[in-house]
């Protein structure tokens, strides 16, 4: 959702040279590491990191398949890529 973040930053009067956005999949350690490495390569160690993530889907807990989906949503939102 990089485009939404850029829209918010620009709507709040920040110039393009005052921020950088690195996107990552919180359920993938490789994705998180790649975003961190890209940030440090371009800017050094960041002053602030906003790790904002979460997913949501409609589930019917009476259905076994939905219980698996609910477990994936819970794991992503609470543990991430652990």
PDB file of N, CA and C in Angstrom:
ATOM      1  N   UNK A   1       0.817  -1.190   0.000  1.00  0.00           N
ATOM      2  CA  UNK A   1       0.000   0.000   0.000  1.00  0.00           C
ATOM      3  C   UNK A   1       0.857   1.248   0.000  1.00  0.00           C
ATOM      4  N   UNK A   2       1.940   1.158  -0.732  1.00  0.00           N
ATOM      5  CA  UNK A   2       2.873   2.278  -0.815  1.00  0.00           C
ATOM      6  C   UNK A   2       2.196   3.531  -1.357  1.00  0.00           C
ATOM      7  N   UNK A   3       1.329   3.376  -2.349  1.00  0.00           N
ATOM      8  CA  UNK A   3       0.696   4.556  -2.951  1.00  0.00           C
ATOM      9  C   UNK A   3      -0.180   5.301  -1.944  1.00  0.00           C
ATOM     10  N   UNK A   4      -0.884   4.568  -1.069  1.00  0.00           N
ATOM     11  CA  UNK A   4      -1.705   5.221  -0.045  1.00  0.00           C
ATOM     12  C   UNK A   4      -0.833   6.008   0.925  1.00  0.00           C
ATOM     13  N   UNK A   5       0.307   5.440   1.291  1.00  0.00           N
ATOM     14  CA  UNK A   5       1.211   6.121   2.217  1.00  0.00           C
ATOM     15  C   UNK A   5       1.771   7.391   1.581  1.00  0.00           C
ATOM     16  N   UNK A   6       2.172   7.300   0.310  1.00  0.00           N
ATOM     17  CA  UNK A   6       2.681   8.490  -0.387  1.00  0.00           C
ATOM     18  C   UNK A   6       1.613   9.570  -0.464  1.00  0.00           C
ATOM     19  N   UNK A   7       0.375   9.176  -0.738  1.00  0.00           N
ATOM     20  CA  UNK A   7      -0.715  10.154  -0.806  1.00  0.00           C
ATOM     21  C   UNK A   7      -0.901  10.851   0.531  1.00  0.00           C
ATOM     22  N   UNK A   8      -0.852  10.094   1.629  1.00  0.00           N
ATOM     23  CA  UNK A   8      -1.009  10.682   2.958  1.00  0.00           C
ATOM     24  C   UNK A   8       0.125  11.655   3.264  1.00  0.00           C
ATOM     25  N   UNK A   9       1.352  11.251   2.975  1.00  0.00           N
ATOM     26  CA  UNK A   9       2.513  12.101   3.255  1.00  0.00           C
ATOM     27  C   UNK A   9       2.408  13.408   2.480  1.00  0.00           C
ATOM     28  N   UNK A  10       2.087  13.314   1.201  1.00  0.00           N
ATOM     29  CA  UNK A  10       1.986  14.509   0.369  1.00  0.00           C
ATOM     30  C   UNK A  10       0.811  15.390   0.794  1.00  0.00           C
ATOM     31  N   UNK A  11      -0.308  14.775   1.188  1.00  0.00           N
ATOM     32  CA  UNK A  11      -1.475  15.540   1.643  1.00  0.00           C
ATOM     33  C   UNK A  11      -1.178  16.299   2.930  1.00  0.00           C
ATOM     34  N   UNK A  12      -0.181  15.844   3.668  1.00  0.00           N
ATOM     35  CA  UNK A  12       0.184  16.498   4.920  1.00  0.00           C
ATOM     36  C   UNK A  12       1.369  17.443   4.767  1.00  0.00           C
ATOM     37  N   UNK A  13       1.680  17.798   3.516  1.00  0.00           N
ATOM     38  CA  UNK A  13       2.646  18.851   3.261  1.00  0.00           C
ATOM     39  C   UNK A  13       4.110  18.472   3.356  1.00  0.00           C
ATOM     40  N   UNK A  14       4.428  17.199   3.358  1.00  0.00           N
ATOM     41  CA  UNK A  14       5.839  16.800   3.403  1.00  0.00           C
ATOM     42  C   UNK A  14       6.397  16.746   1.989  1.00  0.00           C
ATOM     43  N   UNK A  15       7.614  17.186   1.816  1.00  0.00           N
ATOM     44  CA  UNK A  15       8.229  17.150   0.491  1.00  0.00           C
ATOM     45  C   UNK A  15       8.799  15.759   0.224  1.00  0.00           C
ATOM     46  N   UNK A  16       8.932  15.432  -1.045  1.00  0.00           N
ATOM     47  CA  UNK A  16       9.397  14.106  -1.447  1.00  0.00           C
ATOM     48  C   UNK A  16      10.794  13.789  -0.938  1.00  0.00           C
ATOM     49  N   UNK A  17      11.600  14.798  -0.659  1.00  0.00           N
ATOM     50  CA  UNK A  17      12.958  14.531  -0.181  1.00  0.00           C
ATOM     51  C   UNK A  17      13.036  14.399   1.345  1.00  0.00           C
ATOM     52  N   UNK A  18      11.897  14.459   2.031  1.00  0.00           N
ATOM     53  CA  UNK A  18      11.917  14.374   3.493  1.00  0.00           C
ATOM     54  C   UNK A  18      11.516  12.999   4.028  1.00  0.00           C
ATOM     55  N   UNK A  19      11.210  12.069   3.147  1.00  0.00           N
ATOM     56  CA  UNK A  19      10.801  10.741   3.589  1.00  0.00           C
ATOM     57  C   UNK A  19      11.166   9.695   2.545  1.00  0.00           C
ATOM     58  N   UNK A  20      11.137   8.456   2.959  1.00  0.00           N
ATOM     59  CA  UNK A  20      11.331   7.328   2.046  1.00  0.00           C
ATOM     60  C   UNK A  20      10.434   6.203   2.546  1.00  0.00           C
ATOM     61  N   UNK A  21       9.840   5.477   1.621  1.00  0.00           N
ATOM     62  CA  UNK A  21       8.956   4.370   1.978  1.00  0.00           C
ATOM     63  C   UNK A  21       9.555   3.077   1.444  1.00  0.00           C
ATOM     64  N   UNK A  22       9.660   2.090   2.311  1.00  0.00           N
ATOM     65  CA  UNK A  22      10.107   0.755   1.928  1.00  0.00           C
ATOM     66  C   UNK A  22       8.993  -0.212   2.292  1.00  0.00           C
ATOM     67  N   UNK A  23       8.547  -0.962   1.340  1.00  0.00           N
ATOM     68  CA  UNK A  23       7.427  -1.870   1.528  1.00  0.00           C
ATOM     69  C   UNK A  23       7.941  -3.285   1.790  1.00  0.00           C
ATOM     70  N   UNK A  24       7.246  -4.019   2.671  1.00  0.00           N
ATOM     71  CA  UNK A  24       7.636  -5.396   2.977  1.00  0.00           C
ATOM     72  C   UNK A  24       6.409  -6.215   3.343  1.00  0.00           C
ATOM     73  N   UNK A  25       6.490  -7.501   3.109  1.00  0.00           N
ATOM     74  CA  UNK A  25       5.455  -8.458   3.512  1.00  0.00           C
ATOM     75  C   UNK A  25       5.804  -8.946   4.914  1.00  0.00           C
ATOM     76  N   UNK A  26       4.994  -8.599   5.917  1.00  0.00           N
ATOM     77  CA  UNK A  26       5.338  -8.939   7.300  1.00  0.00           C
ATOM     78  C   UNK A  26       5.329 -10.436   7.574  1.00  0.00           C
ATOM     79  N   UNK A  27       4.766 -11.219   6.671  1.00  0.00           N
ATOM     80  CA  UNK A  27       4.772 -12.666   6.872  1.00  0.00           C
ATOM     81  C   UNK A  27       6.000 -13.323   6.250  1.00  0.00           C
ATOM     82  N   UNK A  28       6.895 -12.521   5.678  1.00  0.00           N
ATOM     83  CA  UNK A  28       8.090 -13.043   5.009  1.00  0.00           C
ATOM     84  C   UNK A  28       9.357 -12.414   5.587  1.00  0.00           C
ATOM     85  N   UNK A  29      10.154 -13.216   6.264  1.00  0.00           N
ATOM     86  CA  UNK A  29      11.416 -12.713   6.818  1.00  0.00           C
ATOM     87  C   UNK A  29      12.296 -12.154   5.708  1.00  0.00           C
ATOM     88  N   UNK A  30      12.362 -12.853   4.568  1.00  0.00           N
ATOM     89  CA  UNK A  30      13.186 -12.382   3.449  1.00  0.00           C
ATOM     90  C   UNK A  30      12.750 -10.992   2.982  1.00  0.00           C
ATOM     91  N   UNK A  31      11.441 -10.762   2.928  1.00  0.00           N
ATOM     92  CA  UNK A  31      10.926  -9.464   2.502  1.00  0.00           C
ATOM     93  C   UNK A  31      11.289  -8.365   3.497  1.00  0.00           C
ATOM     94  N   UNK A  32      11.187  -8.661   4.784  1.00  0.00           N
ATOM     95  CA  UNK A  32      11.532  -7.686   5.818  1.00  0.00           C
ATOM     96  C   UNK A  32      13.020  -7.360   5.770  1.00  0.00           C
ATOM     97  N   UNK A  33      13.851  -8.386   5.631  1.00  0.00           N
ATOM     98  CA  UNK A  33      15.301  -8.177   5.559  1.00  0.00           C
ATOM     99  C   UNK A  33      15.654  -7.344   4.328  1.00  0.00           C
ATOM    100  N   UNK A  34      15.035  -7.653   3.185  1.00  0.00           N
ATOM    101  CA  UNK A  34      15.322  -6.906   1.953  1.00  0.00           C
ATOM    102  C   UNK A  34      14.959  -5.427   2.108  1.00  0.00           C
ATOM    103  N   UNK A  35      13.822  -5.136   2.724  1.00  0.00           N
ATOM    104  CA  UNK A  35      13.427  -3.740   2.931  1.00  0.00           C
ATOM    105  C   UNK A  35      14.404  -3.041   3.869  1.00  0.00           C
ATOM    106  N   UNK A  36      14.806  -3.721   4.926  1.00  0.00           N
ATOM    107  CA  UNK A  36      15.773  -3.139   5.861  1.00  0.00           C
ATOM    108  C   UNK A  36      17.113  -2.875   5.210  1.00  0.00           C
ATOM    109  N   UNK A  37      17.580  -3.827   4.409  1.00  0.00           N
ATOM    110  CA  UNK A  37      18.862  -3.648   3.722  1.00  0.00           C
ATOM    111  C   UNK A  37      18.791  -2.501   2.715  1.00  0.00           C
ATOM    112  N   UNK A  38      17.670  -2.401   1.985  1.00  0.00           N
ATOM    113  CA  UNK A  38      17.516  -1.309   1.017  1.00  0.00           C
ATOM    114  C   UNK A  38      17.545   0.040   1.733  1.00  0.00           C
ATOM    115  N   UNK A  39      16.863   0.120   2.859  1.00  0.00           N
ATOM    116  CA  UNK A  39      16.850   1.366   3.637  1.00  0.00           C
ATOM    117  C   UNK A  39      18.258   1.734   4.089  1.00  0.00           C
ATOM    118  N   UNK A  40      18.960   0.791   4.681  1.00  0.00           N
ATOM    119  CA  UNK A  40      20.298   1.101   5.202  1.00  0.00           C
ATOM    120  C   UNK A  40      21.286   1.402   4.089  1.00  0.00           C
ATOM    121  N   UNK A  41      21.105   0.775   2.923  1.00  0.00           N
ATOM    122  CA  UNK A  41      21.990   1.053   1.791  1.00  0.00           C
ATOM    123  C   UNK A  41      21.790   2.488   1.285  1.00  0.00           C
ATOM    124  N   UNK A  42      20.554   2.949   1.237  1.00  0.00           N
ATOM    125  CA  UNK A  42      20.262   4.281   0.709  1.00  0.00           C
ATOM    126  C   UNK A  42      20.381   5.393   1.741  1.00  0.00           C
ATOM    127  N   UNK A  43      20.102   5.083   3.013  1.00  0.00           N
ATOM    128  CA  UNK A  43      20.000   6.150   3.999  1.00  0.00           C
ATOM    129  C   UNK A  43      20.766   5.905   5.291  1.00  0.00           C
ATOM    130  N   UNK A  44      21.312   4.747   5.479  1.00  0.00           N
ATOM    131  CA  UNK A  44      21.907   4.419   6.767  1.00  0.00           C
ATOM    132  C   UNK A  44      20.836   3.923   7.726  1.00  0.00           C
ATOM    133  N   UNK A  45      21.174   3.872   8.988  1.00  0.00           N
ATOM    134  CA  UNK A  45      20.233   3.389   9.993  1.00  0.00           C
ATOM    135  C   UNK A  45      19.106   4.416  10.151  1.00  0.00           C
ATOM    136  N   UNK A  46      17.844   3.977  10.057  1.00  0.00           N
ATOM    137  CA  UNK A  46      16.734   4.934  10.122  1.00  0.00           C
ATOM    138  C   UNK A  46      16.530   5.515  11.518  1.00  0.00           C
ATOM    139  N   UNK A  47      15.996   6.730  11.558  1.00  0.00           N
ATOM    140  CA  UNK A  47      15.617   7.358  12.826  1.00  0.00           C
ATOM    141  C   UNK A  47      14.285   6.800  13.325  1.00  0.00           C
ATOM    142  N   UNK A  48      13.377   6.516  12.386  1.00  0.00           N
ATOM    143  CA  UNK A  48      12.038   6.043  12.731  1.00  0.00           C
ATOM    144  C   UNK A  48      11.643   4.945  11.761  1.00  0.00           C
ATOM    145  N   UNK A  49      11.027   3.898  12.273  1.00  0.00           N
ATOM    146  CA  UNK A  49      10.450   2.845  11.444  1.00  0.00           C
ATOM    147  C   UNK A  49       8.991   2.698  11.856  1.00  0.00           C
ATOM    148  N   UNK A  50       8.096   2.798  10.889  1.00  0.00           N
ATOM    149  CA  UNK A  50       6.682   2.543  11.145  1.00  0.00           C
ATOM    150  C   UNK A  50       6.365   1.208  10.490  1.00  0.00           C
ATOM    151  N   UNK A  51       6.258   0.187  11.297  1.00  0.00           N
ATOM    152  CA  UNK A  51       5.955  -1.154  10.803  1.00  0.00           C
ATOM    153  C   UNK A  51       4.458  -1.378  10.998  1.00  0.00           C
ATOM    154  N   UNK A  52       3.694  -0.908  10.041  1.00  0.00           N
ATOM    155  CA  UNK A  52       2.244  -0.938  10.133  1.00  0.00           C
ATOM    156  C   UNK A  52       1.723  -2.046   9.237  1.00  0.00           C
ATOM    157  N   UNK A  53       1.126  -3.056   9.841  1.00  0.00           N
ATOM    158  CA  UNK A  53       0.648  -4.171   9.039  1.00  0.00           C
ATOM    159  C   UNK A  53      -0.500  -4.870   9.730  1.00  0.00           C
ATOM    160  N   UNK A  54      -1.294  -5.524   8.953  1.00  0.00           N
ATOM    161  CA  UNK A  54      -2.382  -6.334   9.469  1.00  0.00           C
ATOM    162  C   UNK A  54      -3.287  -6.734   8.322  1.00  0.00           C
ATOM    163  N   UNK A  55      -3.928  -7.869   8.465  1.00  0.00           N
ATOM    164  CA  UNK A  55      -4.856  -8.333   7.443  1.00  0.00           C
ATOM    165  C   UNK A  55      -6.166  -8.709   8.110  1.00  0.00           C
ATOM    166  N   UNK A  56      -7.222  -8.751   7.329  1.00  0.00           N
ATOM    167  CA  UNK A  56      -8.527  -9.136   7.840  1.00  0.00           C
ATOM    168  C   UNK A  56      -9.322  -9.771   6.710  1.00  0.00           C
ATOM    169  N   UNK A  57      -9.992 -10.849   7.026  1.00  0.00           N
ATOM    170  CA  UNK A  57     -10.881 -11.497   6.065  1.00  0.00           C
ATOM    171  C   UNK A  57     -12.105 -11.987   6.821  1.00  0.00           C
ATOM    172  N   UNK A  58     -13.217 -12.068   6.131  1.00  0.00           N
ATOM    173  CA  UNK A  58     -14.423 -12.601   6.758  1.00  0.00           C
ATOM    174  C   UNK A  58     -14.328 -14.115   6.871  1.00  0.00           C
ATOM    175  N   UNK A  59     -14.635 -14.641   8.030  1.00  0.00           N
ATOM    176  CA  UNK A  59     -14.591 -16.091   8.227  1.00  0.00           C
ATOM    177  C   UNK A  59     -15.848 -16.552   8.941  1.00  0.00           C
ATOM    178  N   UNK A  60     -16.209 -17.800   8.683  1.00  0.00           N
ATOM    179  CA  UNK A  60     -17.311 -18.460   9.375  1.00  0.00           C
ATOM    180  C   UNK A  60     -16.689 -19.579  10.191  1.00  0.00           C
ATOM    181  N   UNK A  61     -16.605 -19.389  11.494  1.00  0.00           N
ATOM    182  CA  UNK A  61     -15.899 -20.366  12.329  1.00  0.00           C
ATOM    183  C   UNK A  61     -16.603 -21.717  12.392  1.00  0.00           C
ATOM    184  N   UNK A  62     -17.775 -21.813  11.785  1.00  0.00           N
ATOM    185  CA  UNK A  62     -18.434 -23.115  11.693  1.00  0.00           C
ATOM    186  C   UNK A  62     -17.813 -23.965  10.586  1.00  0.00           C
ATOM    187  N   UNK A  63     -17.058 -23.338   9.708  1.00  0.00           N
ATOM    188  CA  UNK A  63     -16.419 -24.044   8.595  1.00  0.00           C
ATOM    189  C   UNK A  63     -14.957 -24.323   8.911  1.00  0.00           C
ATOM    190  N   UNK A  64     -14.530 -25.561   8.769  1.00  0.00           N
ATOM    191  CA  UNK A  64     -13.147 -25.953   9.071  1.00  0.00           C
ATOM    192  C   UNK A  64     -12.142 -25.159   8.238  1.00  0.00           C
ATOM    193  N   UNK A  65     -12.404 -24.976   6.948  1.00  0.00           N
ATOM    194  CA  UNK A  65     -11.474 -24.232   6.086  1.00  0.00           C
ATOM    195  C   UNK A  65     -11.306 -22.804   6.589  1.00  0.00           C
ATOM    196  N   UNK A  66     -12.366 -22.217   7.114  1.00  0.00           N
ATOM    197  CA  UNK A  66     -12.271 -20.858   7.634  1.00  0.00           C
ATOM    198  C   UNK A  66     -11.445 -20.792   8.908  1.00  0.00           C
ATOM    199  N   UNK A  67     -11.409 -21.865   9.680  1.00  0.00           N
ATOM    200  CA  UNK A  67     -10.563 -21.882  10.877  1.00  0.00           C
ATOM    201  C   UNK A  67      -9.092 -21.786  10.492  1.00  0.00           C
ATOM    202  N   UNK A  68      -8.704 -22.443   9.408  1.00  0.00           N
ATOM    203  CA  UNK A  68      -7.325 -22.334   8.925  1.00  0.00           C
ATOM    204  C   UNK A  68      -7.019 -20.902   8.492  1.00  0.00           C
ATOM    205  N   UNK A  69      -7.965 -20.273   7.808  1.00  0.00           N
ATOM    206  CA  UNK A  69      -7.796 -18.883   7.390  1.00  0.00           C
ATOM    207  C   UNK A  69      -7.697 -17.972   8.603  1.00  0.00           C
ATOM    208  N   UNK A  70      -8.548 -18.195   9.584  1.00  0.00           N
ATOM    209  CA  UNK A  70      -8.519 -17.386  10.795  1.00  0.00           C
ATOM    210  C   UNK A  70      -7.174 -17.530  11.511  1.00  0.00           C
ATOM    211  N   UNK A  71      -6.620 -18.738  11.534  1.00  0.00           N
ATOM    212  CA  UNK A  71      -5.315 -18.960  12.164  1.00  0.00           C
ATOM    213  C   UNK A  71      -4.220 -18.200  11.422  1.00  0.00           C
ATOM    214  N   UNK A  72      -4.281 -18.162  10.080  1.00  0.00           N
ATOM    215  CA  UNK A  72      -3.291 -17.426   9.286  1.00  0.00           C
ATOM    216  C   UNK A  72      -3.391 -15.929   9.552  1.00  0.00           C
ATOM    217  N   UNK A  73      -4.607 -15.404   9.611  1.00  0.00           N
ATOM    218  CA  UNK A  73      -4.811 -13.983   9.902  1.00  0.00           C
ATOM    219  C   UNK A  73      -4.258 -13.651  11.284  1.00  0.00           C
ATOM    220  N   UNK A  74      -4.569 -14.466  12.277  1.00  0.00           N
ATOM    221  CA  UNK A  74      -4.088 -14.223  13.636  1.00  0.00           C
ATOM    222  C   UNK A  74      -2.562 -14.248  13.682  1.00  0.00           C
ATOM    223  N   UNK A  75      -1.962 -15.253  13.044  1.00  0.00           N
ATOM    224  CA  UNK A  75      -0.497 -15.364  13.047  1.00  0.00           C
ATOM    225  C   UNK A  75       0.150 -14.154  12.381  1.00  0.00           C
ATOM    226  N   UNK A  76      -0.384 -13.720  11.253  1.00  0.00           N
ATOM    227  CA  UNK A  76       0.173 -12.560  10.554  1.00  0.00           C
ATOM    228  C   UNK A  76       0.067 -11.299  11.401  1.00  0.00           C
ATOM    229  N   UNK A  77      -1.068 -11.108  12.034  1.00  0.00           N
ATOM    230  CA  UNK A  77      -1.304  -9.875  12.784  1.00  0.00           C
ATOM    231  C   UNK A  77      -0.603  -9.835  14.133  1.00  0.00           C
ATOM    232  N   UNK A  78      -0.266 -10.982  14.697  1.00  0.00           N
ATOM    233  CA  UNK A  78       0.352 -10.980  16.026  1.00  0.00           C
ATOM    234  C   UNK A  78       1.821 -11.360  16.026  1.00  0.00           C
ATOM    235  N   UNK A  79       2.221 -12.225  15.108  1.00  0.00           N
ATOM    236  CA  UNK A  79       3.598 -12.723  15.099  1.00  0.00           C
ATOM    237  C   UNK A  79       4.373 -12.198  13.901  1.00  0.00           C
ATOM    238  N   UNK A  80       3.711 -11.968  12.785  1.00  0.00           N
ATOM    239  CA  UNK A  80       4.395 -11.516  11.577  1.00  0.00           C
ATOM    240  C   UNK A  80       5.218 -12.634  10.981  1.00  0.00           C
ATOM    241  N   UNK A  81       6.509 -12.408  10.831  1.00  0.00           N
ATOM    242  CA  UNK A  81       7.380 -13.377  10.159  1.00  0.00           C
ATOM    243  C   UNK A  81       8.184 -14.215  11.135  1.00  0.00           C
ATOM    244  N   UNK A  82       7.788 -14.273  12.374  1.00  0.00           N
ATOM    245  CA  UNK A  82       8.565 -15.017  13.379  1.00  0.00           C
ATOM    246  C   UNK A  82       8.662 -16.483  13.048  1.00  0.00           C
TER     247      UNK A  82
END
